[in-house]
Coordinates of C-alpha atoms and ligand atoms in Angstrom, one line a residue:
M1 CA -23.1 -2.3 9.1
D2 CA -21.6 -1.9 5.7
N3 CA -19.0 -4.6 6.1
V4 CA -21.4 -7.5 7.1
T5 CA -24.0 -9.2 4.9
Q6 CA -26.1 -12.1 6.2
D7 CA -28.5 -14.6 4.8
T8 CA -30.2 -17.4 6.7
K9 CA -27.2 -19.6 6.8
N10 CA -24.0 -17.7 6.1
T11 CA -22.3 -14.6 7.5
V12 CA -20.1 -12.7 5.2
L13 CA -17.7 -10.1 6.4
H14 CA -16.0 -7.7 4.0
G15 CA -12.6 -6.0 4.3
T16 CA -10.0 -4.4 2.0
A17 CA -8.7 -7.0 -0.5
V18 CA -4.9 -6.9 -0.6
V19 CA -3.7 -10.2 -2.2
P20 CA -6.1 -12.3 -4.3
G21 CA -6.6 -16.0 -3.9
I22 CA -9.3 -18.2 -2.3
R23 CA -8.6 -20.4 0.8
Y24 CA -10.8 -22.6 3.0
A25 CA -9.4 -23.6 6.4
K26 CA -9.8 -23.3 10.2
A27 CA -9.4 -19.9 11.7
V28 CA -6.7 -19.4 14.3
W29 CA -6.0 -16.2 16.2
I30 CA -2.6 -14.7 16.9
K31 CA -1.4 -15.3 20.4
P32 CA -2.5 -12.5 22.7
R33 CA -0.3 -9.6 23.6
P34 CA 0.7 -9.3 27.2
K35 CA -1.4 -7.2 29.6
L36 CA 0.2 -3.9 30.0
P37 CA 1.2 -2.9 33.6
Q38 CA -0.1 0.3 35.2
A39 CA 2.0 2.9 36.9
G40 CA 2.4 2.8 40.6
A41 CA 4.8 0.1 41.7
Q42 CA 8.2 1.4 42.9
V43 CA 11.5 -0.4 42.9
D44 CA 14.0 0.1 45.8
E45 CA 16.8 2.4 45.0
A46 CA 19.4 -0.3 45.4
Q47 CA 17.6 -2.6 43.0
R48 CA 17.1 -0.1 40.2
E49 CA 20.4 -0.8 38.3
A50 CA 19.5 -4.5 38.4
E51 CA 16.0 -3.7 37.1
Y52 CA 17.5 -2.0 34.1
E53 CA 19.8 -5.0 33.5
R54 CA 16.8 -7.3 33.6
F55 CA 15.3 -5.1 30.8
V56 CA 18.6 -5.2 28.8
A57 CA 18.8 -9.0 29.0
A58 CA 15.2 -9.4 27.8
A59 CA 15.6 -6.8 25.0
D60 CA 18.9 -8.5 23.9
T61 CA 17.1 -11.9 23.7
V62 CA 14.3 -10.4 21.7
A63 CA 16.7 -8.7 19.3
E64 CA 18.7 -11.8 18.8
R65 CA 15.6 -13.9 18.1
L66 CA 14.4 -11.4 15.5
S67 CA 17.9 -11.2 13.9
S68 CA 18.3 -14.9 13.6
R69 CA 14.8 -15.1 12.0
G70 CA 16.0 -12.3 9.7
E71 CA 19.0 -14.4 8.7
R72 CA 16.8 -17.3 7.7
A73 CA 14.3 -15.1 5.8
V74 CA 14.8 -13.5 2.4
G75 CA 13.9 -10.2 0.6
A76 CA 11.5 -7.8 2.3
A77 CA 10.8 -10.3 5.1
S78 CA 14.5 -10.3 6.1
E79 CA 14.7 -6.5 5.9
V80 CA 11.6 -6.2 8.1
L81 CA 12.9 -8.6 10.7
N82 CA 16.3 -6.9 10.8
A83 CA 14.7 -3.5 11.0
T84 CA 12.6 -4.6 13.9
A85 CA 15.6 -6.1 15.7
G86 CA 17.3 -2.7 15.1
L87 CA 14.4 -1.0 16.9
V88 CA 14.9 -3.2 20.0
R89 CA 18.6 -2.2 19.9
D90 CA 17.8 1.5 19.4
R91 CA 19.9 3.6 21.9
G92 CA 17.2 6.3 22.2
W93 CA 14.6 3.8 23.2
R94 CA 16.9 2.0 25.7
K95 CA 17.9 5.4 27.1
A96 CA 14.3 6.3 27.7
V97 CA 13.7 2.9 29.5
K98 CA 16.8 3.6 31.6
K99 CA 15.5 7.0 32.6
N100 CA 12.3 5.3 33.8
T101 CA 14.0 2.5 35.8
T102 CA 16.3 5.0 37.4
A103 CA 13.2 6.9 38.5
G104 CA 12.1 3.7 40.2
H105 CA 9.7 2.1 37.7
P106 CA 9.7 -1.6 37.3
A107 CA 11.3 -2.8 34.1
D108 CA 8.0 -3.8 32.4
Y109 CA 6.3 -0.4 33.1
A110 CA 9.5 1.4 32.2
V111 CA 9.2 -0.2 28.7
V112 CA 5.6 0.8 28.4
A113 CA 6.2 4.5 29.3
A114 CA 9.3 4.8 27.1
T115 CA 7.4 3.3 24.1
T116 CA 4.4 5.4 24.6
K117 CA 6.6 8.5 24.3
F118 CA 7.9 7.3 20.9
I119 CA 4.4 6.2 19.7
S120 CA 3.2 9.8 20.3
M121 CA 6.1 11.2 18.4
F122 CA 5.5 8.8 15.4
E123 CA 1.8 9.5 15.4
A124 CA 2.3 13.3 15.5
A125 CA 4.6 12.9 12.5
G126 CA 1.7 11.2 10.7
G127 CA 1.7 9.3 7.4
I128 CA 4.3 6.6 6.9
M129 CA 5.8 7.3 10.3
A130 CA 2.4 6.7 12.0
E131 CA 2.1 3.3 10.2
R132 CA 5.3 2.3 12.0
V133 CA 3.6 2.5 15.4
T134 CA 2.6 -1.1 15.0
D135 CA 6.4 -1.9 15.0
L136 CA 6.8 0.0 18.3
R137 CA 3.9 -1.8 20.0
D138 CA 5.4 -5.1 18.8
I139 CA 8.8 -4.6 20.3
R140 CA 7.2 -3.3 23.5
D141 CA 5.0 -6.4 23.9
R142 CA 7.8 -8.9 23.0
T143 CA 10.1 -7.3 25.5
I144 CA 7.5 -7.2 28.3
A145 CA 6.7 -10.9 27.7
E146 CA 10.4 -11.8 27.9
I147 CA 10.9 -9.7 31.1
R148 CA 8.0 -11.6 32.7
G149 CA 9.0 -15.0 31.4
E150 CA 5.8 -15.3 29.4
D151 CA 5.3 -16.9 26.0
E152 CA 6.4 -14.6 23.1
P153 CA 3.2 -13.1 21.6
G154 CA 2.6 -13.7 18.0
L155 CA 2.2 -16.7 15.8
P156 CA 0.7 -19.8 17.4
E157 CA 2.0 -23.4 16.8
V158 CA -0.5 -25.0 14.4
E159 CA -1.1 -28.3 12.7
G160 CA -2.2 -28.4 9.0
E161 CA -3.5 -25.4 7.0
V162 CA -5.1 -22.5 8.8
V163 CA -6.3 -18.9 8.1
L164 CA -4.5 -16.5 10.5
F165 CA -6.7 -13.9 12.2
A166 CA -5.3 -10.9 14.1
D167 CA -6.2 -7.4 15.1
D168 CA -3.1 -6.3 13.3
L169 CA -0.1 -8.3 12.4
S170 CA 3.3 -7.0 13.4
P171 CA 5.9 -6.9 10.7
A172 CA 8.0 -9.5 12.5
D173 CA 5.0 -11.9 12.7
T174 CA 4.2 -11.5 9.0
A175 CA 7.8 -11.8 8.0
A176 CA 8.2 -15.1 9.8
L177 CA 5.1 -16.7 8.3
D178 CA 5.3 -20.2 6.8
T179 CA 2.7 -19.9 4.1
T180 CA 2.3 -23.6 3.7
Q181 CA 0.6 -23.5 7.1
F182 CA -0.8 -20.0 7.3
T183 CA -2.6 -20.0 3.9
A184 CA -4.3 -16.7 4.3
L185 CA -4.2 -13.6 6.5
V186 CA -7.1 -11.5 7.8
T187 CA -6.8 -8.5 10.0
E188 CA -9.2 -6.2 11.8
L189 CA -7.0 -3.1 11.3
G190 CA -4.2 -2.2 8.9
G191 CA -4.4 -0.6 5.5
P192 CA -3.4 -1.5 2.0
T193 CA 0.0 0.1 2.6
S194 CA 0.7 -1.4 6.0
H195 CA 3.5 -3.9 6.6
T196 CA 1.0 -6.8 6.7
A197 CA -0.1 -5.8 3.2
I198 CA 3.5 -5.3 1.8
I199 CA 4.7 -8.6 3.0
A200 CA 1.6 -10.5 2.1
R201 CA 2.1 -9.3 -1.4
Q202 CA 5.7 -10.4 -1.4
L203 CA 4.8 -13.8 0.1
N204 CA 1.9 -13.9 -2.3
V205 CA -0.4 -15.2 0.4
P206 CA -4.1 -14.2 0.1
C207 CA -4.7 -11.3 2.4
I208 CA -7.6 -9.1 3.6
V209 CA -7.1 -6.1 6.0
A210 CA -9.4 -3.5 7.7
V211 CA -12.3 -5.9 8.3
G212 CA -13.3 -4.0 11.4
S213 CA -14.3 -5.2 14.9
D214 CA -16.9 -7.7 13.6
L215 CA -13.9 -9.9 12.8
N216 CA -13.8 -10.8 16.5
K217 CA -17.1 -12.6 16.1
I218 CA -15.2 -15.4 14.3
A219 CA -14.1 -18.0 16.9
A220 CA -10.9 -20.0 16.6
G221 CA -11.5 -23.4 15.0
E222 CA -14.3 -22.2 12.8
M223 CA -14.0 -23.1 9.1
V224 CA -13.8 -19.9 7.0
L225 CA -13.8 -19.3 3.2
V226 CA -11.5 -16.3 2.5
D227 CA -11.5 -14.6 -0.9
G228 CA -8.6 -12.2 -1.2
S229 CA -9.7 -10.7 -4.5
E230 CA -13.2 -9.9 -3.3
G231 CA -12.1 -9.0 0.3
S232 CA -14.8 -11.4 1.8
I233 CA -14.7 -13.9 4.7
E234 CA -17.6 -16.3 4.7
I235 CA -18.6 -18.6 7.7
G236 CA -20.9 -21.5 7.0
A237 CA -19.9 -22.0 3.4
D238 CA -20.8 -25.3 1.8
A239 CA -17.6 -27.4 2.2
E240 CA -17.7 -29.1 -1.2
D241 CA -18.4 -25.8 -3.0
A242 CA -15.6 -24.1 -1.0
K243 CA -13.1 -26.7 -1.9
R244 CA -14.0 -26.4 -5.5
Q245 CA -13.5 -22.6 -5.4
V246 CA -10.0 -23.1 -3.7
A247 CA -9.0 -25.6 -6.4
E248 CA -10.1 -23.2 -9.2
S249 CA -8.2 -20.3 -7.5
K250 CA -5.0 -22.3 -7.3
A251 CA -5.3 -23.4 -10.9
L252 CA -5.9 -19.7 -11.8
A253 CA -2.7 -18.7 -9.9
E254 CA -0.7 -21.2 -12.0
K255 CA -2.2 -19.7 -15.1
V256 CA -1.3 -16.2 -14.0
A257 CA 2.2 -17.3 -13.4
L258 CA 2.5 -18.4 -17.0
W259 CA 0.9 -15.2 -18.5
R260 CA 3.1 -13.3 -20.9
G261 CA 2.6 -9.7 -22.2
P262 CA 2.0 -7.4 -23.9
A263 CA -1.5 -7.2 -22.5
Q264 CA -4.6 -7.2 -24.7
T265 CA -8.2 -8.2 -24.6
S266 CA -9.3 -11.4 -26.3
D267 CA -10.2 -9.3 -29.4
G268 CA -6.8 -7.7 -29.5
H269 CA -7.5 -4.3 -27.9
R270 CA -4.1 -3.3 -26.4
V271 CA -3.7 -2.0 -22.9
Q272 CA -0.3 -0.9 -21.7
L273 CA 0.7 -2.5 -18.4
L274 CA 3.3 -0.4 -16.5
A275 CA 5.0 -0.6 -13.1
N276 CA 4.8 1.7 -10.1
V277 CA 8.2 2.1 -8.6
Q278 CA 9.8 4.2 -5.8
D279 CA 13.5 3.7 -6.5
G280 CA 16.1 2.1 -8.7
K281 CA 15.9 -1.3 -6.9
A282 CA 12.1 -1.5 -7.5
A283 CA 12.7 -0.5 -11.2
V284 CA 15.2 -3.4 -11.6
T285 CA 12.7 -5.8 -10.1
A286 CA 9.9 -4.5 -12.3
A287 CA 12.1 -4.9 -15.4
E288 CA 12.1 -8.7 -14.7
T289 CA 8.3 -8.8 -15.0
E290 CA 6.0 -8.3 -18.0
A291 CA 5.9 -4.5 -17.3
E292 CA 6.2 -2.5 -20.5
G293 CA 7.7 0.5 -18.8
I294 CA 7.2 2.6 -15.7
G295 CA 3.8 4.4 -15.3
L296 CA 4.6 6.0 -11.9
F297 CA 7.9 6.8 -10.4
R298 CA 7.2 8.2 -6.9
T299 CA 10.2 10.5 -6.6
E300 CA 9.3 11.7 -3.1
M301 CA 9.9 8.2 -1.8
C302 CA 13.6 8.6 -2.6
F303 CA 14.0 11.6 -0.3
L304 CA 11.9 10.7 2.8
S305 CA 15.1 10.7 5.0
A306 CA 16.9 13.6 3.3
T307 CA 17.1 16.6 5.6
S308 CA 18.1 19.0 2.9
E309 CA 17.3 19.3 -0.8
P310 CA 19.7 17.2 -2.9
S311 CA 21.5 19.1 -5.7
V312 CA 20.5 18.7 -9.3
E313 CA 23.4 16.3 -9.8
E314 CA 22.5 14.2 -6.8
Q315 CA 18.9 14.0 -7.9
A316 CA 19.9 13.2 -11.5
K317 CA 21.9 10.2 -10.2
V318 CA 18.9 8.9 -8.3
Y319 CA 16.6 9.3 -11.4
T320 CA 19.2 7.7 -13.7
K321 CA 19.0 4.4 -11.7
V322 CA 15.3 4.2 -12.5
L323 CA 15.6 5.2 -16.1
E324 CA 18.5 2.7 -16.7
A325 CA 16.2 -0.2 -15.7
F326 CA 14.0 0.5 -18.7
P327 CA 16.5 1.8 -21.3
D328 CA 14.1 1.3 -24.2
S329 CA 10.7 2.0 -22.7
K330 CA 8.4 4.7 -21.5
V331 CA 9.1 6.0 -18.0
V332 CA 6.7 8.4 -16.3
V333 CA 8.4 10.4 -13.6
R334 CA 6.2 12.2 -11.1
S335 CA 7.4 15.5 -9.6
L336 CA 7.7 15.6 -5.8
D337 CA 4.4 14.6 -4.1
A338 CA 5.6 15.7 -0.7
G339 CA 3.3 16.5 2.1
S340 CA 0.4 14.8 3.8
D341 CA 1.3 11.1 4.3
K342 CA 4.7 11.6 2.7
P343 CA 6.7 14.1 4.8
V344 CA 9.8 15.2 3.0
A345 CA 11.8 17.4 5.3
F346 CA 13.0 19.9 2.7
A347 CA 9.6 20.3 1.0
T348 CA 6.9 19.9 3.6
L349 CA 5.2 22.6 5.5
A350 CA 5.1 21.9 9.3
D351 CA 2.0 22.1 11.4
E352 CA -0.8 22.2 8.9
M353 CA -4.2 21.6 10.5
N354 CA -5.3 19.3 7.6
P355 CA -2.3 18.1 5.6
A356 CA -4.2 16.0 3.1
L357 CA -6.0 19.1 2.1
G358 CA -3.0 21.3 2.5
V359 CA 0.1 22.5 0.7
R360 CA 1.1 19.2 -0.9
G361 CA 2.3 18.0 -4.3
L362 CA 2.4 20.7 -7.0
R363 CA 1.1 23.2 -4.5
I364 CA 4.4 23.3 -2.7
A365 CA 6.0 24.6 -5.9
R366 CA 3.8 27.7 -6.0
A367 CA 5.8 29.3 -3.2
N368 CA 9.0 27.5 -4.1
E369 CA 9.2 27.3 -7.9
G370 CA 12.9 26.7 -7.7
L371 CA 12.3 23.3 -6.0
L372 CA 10.3 22.2 -9.0
I373 CA 12.6 23.7 -11.6
R374 CA 15.7 22.0 -10.1
Q375 CA 13.8 18.7 -10.1
L376 CA 12.8 19.1 -13.7
D377 CA 16.4 20.0 -14.6
A378 CA 17.6 16.9 -12.9
I379 CA 15.1 14.7 -14.7
A380 CA 16.0 16.3 -18.0
K381 CA 19.7 15.8 -17.3
A382 CA 19.3 12.1 -16.4
A383 CA 17.3 11.5 -19.6
A384 CA 19.7 13.4 -21.8
D385 CA 22.8 11.7 -20.3
L386 CA 21.3 8.3 -21.1
G387 CA 20.5 9.5 -24.6
R388 CA 16.8 9.0 -24.2
G389 CA 14.8 10.5 -27.1
E390 CA 11.5 10.1 -29.0
D391 CA 11.7 6.3 -29.0
T392 CA 12.3 6.1 -25.2
P393 CA 9.9 8.7 -23.9
T394 CA 10.5 10.3 -20.5
W395 CA 7.2 11.7 -19.4
V396 CA 6.8 14.0 -16.4
M397 CA 3.6 14.5 -14.4
A398 CA 2.6 16.7 -11.6
P399 CA 0.6 15.5 -8.6
M400 CA -2.4 17.2 -7.1
V401 CA -3.2 19.4 -10.1
A402 CA -6.6 21.0 -9.5
T403 CA -6.9 23.8 -12.1
A404 CA -6.2 24.5 -15.7
R405 CA -3.9 27.3 -14.7
E406 CA -1.7 24.9 -12.6
A407 CA -1.6 22.5 -15.6
K408 CA -0.6 25.3 -18.0
W409 CA 2.2 26.5 -15.6
F410 CA 3.6 23.0 -15.1
A411 CA 3.4 22.2 -18.8
G412 CA 5.3 25.5 -19.6
L413 CA 8.2 24.6 -17.3
C414 CA 8.4 21.1 -18.8
A415 CA 8.3 22.5 -22.4
E416 CA 11.3 24.8 -21.6
R417 CA 13.3 21.6 -20.8
G418 CA 12.0 19.5 -23.6
L419 CA 10.0 17.2 -21.3
T420 CA 6.6 15.7 -22.1
A421 CA 4.1 17.1 -19.6
G422 CA 1.2 15.4 -17.9
A423 CA -0.8 15.6 -14.7
M424 CA -2.3 13.3 -12.2
I425 CA -6.0 13.4 -12.1
E426 CA -6.5 12.8 -8.4
V427 CA -8.4 15.9 -7.3
P428 CA -12.1 15.6 -8.2
A429 CA -11.9 19.2 -9.6
A430 CA -9.4 18.0 -12.2
A431 CA -11.7 15.3 -13.5
L432 CA -14.6 17.8 -13.6
M433 CA -12.5 20.3 -15.4
A434 CA -10.7 17.8 -17.7
D435 CA -11.9 19.7 -20.8
K436 CA -10.0 22.8 -19.7
I437 CA -7.0 21.0 -18.3
M438 CA -6.2 18.5 -21.0
P439 CA -5.5 21.0 -23.8
H440 CA -2.4 22.0 -21.9
L441 CA -1.0 18.5 -21.5
D442 CA 0.3 15.5 -23.5
F443 CA -1.2 12.9 -21.2
V444 CA -2.9 12.4 -17.8
S445 CA -2.8 9.6 -15.3
I446 CA -5.6 9.0 -12.8
G447 CA -4.5 8.6 -9.2
T448 CA -7.4 6.5 -7.9
N449 CA -6.0 6.4 -4.3
D450 CA -6.4 10.2 -3.8
L451 CA -9.2 10.6 -6.2
T452 CA -11.2 8.2 -4.1
Q453 CA -10.1 9.8 -0.8
Y454 CA -11.2 13.3 -2.0
A455 CA -14.4 12.2 -3.9
M456 CA -15.6 10.2 -0.8
A457 CA -14.2 12.7 1.8
A458 CA -12.6 9.7 3.5
D459 CA -9.0 9.5 4.8
R460 CA -7.2 6.9 2.7
M461 CA -5.2 5.8 5.8
S462 CA -8.3 5.2 8.0
P463 CA -9.1 1.5 8.5
Q464 CA -12.6 2.4 9.7
L465 CA -13.3 4.1 6.3
A466 CA -11.9 1.4 4.0
Y467 CA -15.5 0.7 2.8
L468 CA -15.6 4.3 1.5
T469 CA -12.0 4.5 0.2
D470 CA -12.8 1.8 -2.4
P471 CA -12.1 2.6 -6.0
W472 CA -15.2 0.5 -7.0
Q473 CA -17.3 3.4 -5.6
P474 CA -19.5 4.4 -8.6
A475 CA -18.9 8.1 -7.7
V476 CA -15.2 7.5 -8.4
L477 CA -15.9 5.6 -11.6
R478 CA -18.0 8.4 -12.8
L479 CA -15.1 10.8 -12.4
I480 CA -12.9 8.4 -14.2
K481 CA -15.4 8.2 -17.0
M482 CA -15.5 12.0 -17.4
T483 CA -11.7 12.0 -17.7
C484 CA -11.7 9.2 -20.2
D485 CA -14.4 10.8 -22.4
E486 CA -12.4 14.0 -22.5
G487 CA -9.2 12.0 -23.3
K488 CA -11.0 10.3 -26.3
R489 CA -12.3 13.7 -27.5
T490 CA -8.9 15.4 -27.4
D491 CA -6.8 12.3 -28.2
T492 CA -5.0 12.6 -24.9
P493 CA -3.7 9.3 -23.4
V494 CA -5.4 8.5 -20.1
G495 CA -3.6 6.1 -17.7
V496 CA -4.5 4.9 -14.2
C497 CA -1.7 4.6 -11.7
G498 CA -3.6 4.1 -8.4
E499 CA -4.2 0.8 -6.6
A500 CA -7.3 0.3 -8.8
A501 CA -5.0 -0.7 -11.6
A502 CA -3.9 -3.7 -9.6
D503 CA -7.4 -5.2 -9.4
P504 CA -7.9 -7.5 -12.4
L505 CA -11.7 -7.2 -12.4
L506 CA -11.6 -3.4 -12.0
A507 CA -8.9 -3.3 -14.8
C508 CA -11.6 -4.6 -17.2
V509 CA -13.9 -1.8 -16.1
L510 CA -11.2 0.8 -16.5
T511 CA -10.5 -0.6 -20.0
G512 CA -14.2 -0.4 -20.8
L513 CA -14.2 3.2 -19.7
G514 CA -11.4 4.0 -22.1
V515 CA -8.2 3.9 -20.0
N516 CA -5.1 3.2 -22.2
S517 CA -2.6 2.2 -19.7
L518 CA -2.6 0.6 -16.2
S519 CA 0.3 1.1 -13.8
A520 CA 0.6 -0.9 -10.6
A521 CA 3.0 -2.8 -8.4
S522 CA 4.9 -5.0 -10.8
T523 CA 3.9 -8.2 -9.0
A524 CA 0.2 -7.4 -9.6
L525 CA 0.5 -7.1 -13.4
A526 CA 0.4 -10.7 -14.5
A527 CA -3.0 -11.2 -12.8
V528 CA -4.3 -8.1 -14.6
G529 CA -2.9 -9.2 -18.0
A530 CA -4.4 -12.8 -17.6
Q531 CA -7.8 -11.4 -16.8
L532 CA -7.8 -8.9 -19.7
A533 CA -6.9 -11.8 -22.1
E534 CA -10.2 -13.5 -21.2
V535 CA -12.6 -10.7 -22.2
D536 CA -13.3 -8.7 -25.3
L537 CA -13.6 -4.9 -25.4
E538 CA -17.4 -5.0 -25.7
T539 CA -17.7 -7.0 -22.5
C540 CA -15.4 -4.5 -20.8
V541 CA -17.7 -1.7 -21.9
R542 CA -20.8 -3.5 -20.6
A543 CA -19.0 -4.1 -17.3
A544 CA -18.1 -0.4 -17.0
E545 CA -21.8 0.5 -17.6
A546 CA -22.9 -1.9 -14.9
A547 CA -20.4 -0.6 -12.4
L548 CA -21.3 3.1 -13.2
N549 CA -24.9 2.3 -12.6
A550 CA -24.5 0.3 -9.4
E551 CA -25.6 1.9 -6.1
G552 CA -22.4 1.2 -4.2
A553 CA -18.9 -0.3 -4.3
I554 CA -20.0 -3.9 -3.3
A555 CA -22.9 -3.9 -5.7
A556 CA -20.6 -2.6 -8.5
R557 CA -18.1 -5.4 -8.0
E558 CA -20.9 -8.0 -7.8
A559 CA -22.6 -6.7 -11.0
V560 CA -19.3 -6.9 -12.9
R561 CA -18.5 -10.4 -11.6
E562 CA -21.8 -11.5 -13.1
I563 CA -20.7 -10.2 -16.5
I564 CA -17.0 -11.3 -16.2
P565 CA -16.5 -14.6 -14.5
L566 CA -13.1 -15.5 -13.1
P567 CA -10.7 -16.5 -15.8
Q568 CA -11.0 -20.2 -16.6
A569 CA -8.1 -22.3 -15.3
Ligands
PEP601 C1 -2.9 8.0 -6.2 O1 -3.2 9.0 -5.4 O2 -3.7 7.2 -6.7 C2 -1.4 7.8 -6.5 C3 -1.1 7.0 -7.5 O3 -0.5 8.5 -5.9 P1 -0.1 8.3 -4.4 O4 -0.7 6.9 -3.9 O5 1.4 8.3 -4.4 O6 -0.7 9.4 -3.6
MG602 MG1 -1.9 10.6 -5.0

């Protein structure tokens, strides 16, 4: 197995690292979900109405419990709890349950059948919708437990500090977490964009996802050493050594909290740290951090629920909100990256066999150039209305560029509107053809999420393939090197805006390869800045060489950790 290493004494499991931090505590498992009923039992006709009322009473109790937790929580946690409560109150779902009780099914089975129908619909929609399937299973299980008078599934009562283990955590469980007790989270499933990951980041609790079924070998009560930056879970660690690592990790976290930009290596080599945002709200939050600007504005995320294309004026308003948050700094706006895991109703082709390899990103605009032109007009309008000019650059980049011809066409449309044009390097062909693509552009930004998915031929949403969709894969680093080498030769700025930029150790490798800017979730930037401040450029270059020459992702990370120790607290 790729995710288990073993020596005589210790077992080490590996998953996808989501939130850094080292913790050493007893493992506890989430309380089991109720056993699902099978079809078959029939309720007398006279009792069917009462059976539905039994469901309504249980669902109302579950919804109220979630709402009152939502009132006590803050930020994303509160939003998640209220959204989950909203699902329990959803009229469509309740109507589907009613149909089933009216047909004679007992309340618990009626809930299962109704939810299964919605799960299939969400899974068929794919992408972000499919990730919400965990929410549906969660409301199903809570409601069934309530109907039967069983304990609510989810977080156990615990004493002292523990590490929480689960197959997958429901949003409601994660949102209700008391992180003084649950000091780290480890899940068998889930991905870096799952709710578990999003809330773990907000709570800043060390978190590892997608460990795989080997996680079940860890019994409740066992002491585990969890390293959220390496993505490792160790059983049998030496207690004294583990406690020392935890103390160092906590001291480091304090140091990171005190870090101030702008980012540079210990010998003064500057690396621009920028924020990834999806709307005005995230941009405002980013402006409160050390982010020097925005390196990736995912415009498609603003239109996931739009059923028709917003007008140029409407779009300009949305973009203005983001630009306003950084009135004096660089903002990189990405043109619509609709399709695949981000279905945008007015821009996505239905029923493709293989949407990740289909008509997504810039490819949509080949058959619908007007869509891209109107978006560029809206970006240009928003920038002009705010009086942004040379000192406050508004850059625009296209997703999924694969050929020089596409780059030239996009750059031409940008030039007609006075916009600075760039491209994402996220299709391996673009990295391989960087010498032909770059001459058309003012900058490029490497999207390591997709570059890894396509280089490794591994679906980025698949928890089973997380060991392949790891940007530490030397194959991916070699493509990044090709891009950086060409950037240096042609004096074209090369940024990275995929999740790789959020990994402090990998950020040193990227800097060594010649990346000029790193763009990530704004909450991740301080840890990156603090790590860069500890190393000089020559060490970054050596780290990059070691990673490029490693035989796999885990070996690359280990080789670099030998060269670059954790920052000293
Ligand atoms: C990427 O692919 O790395 C990227 C930044 O874009 P997205 O995650 O939105 O596909
Ligand atoms: Mg991408």
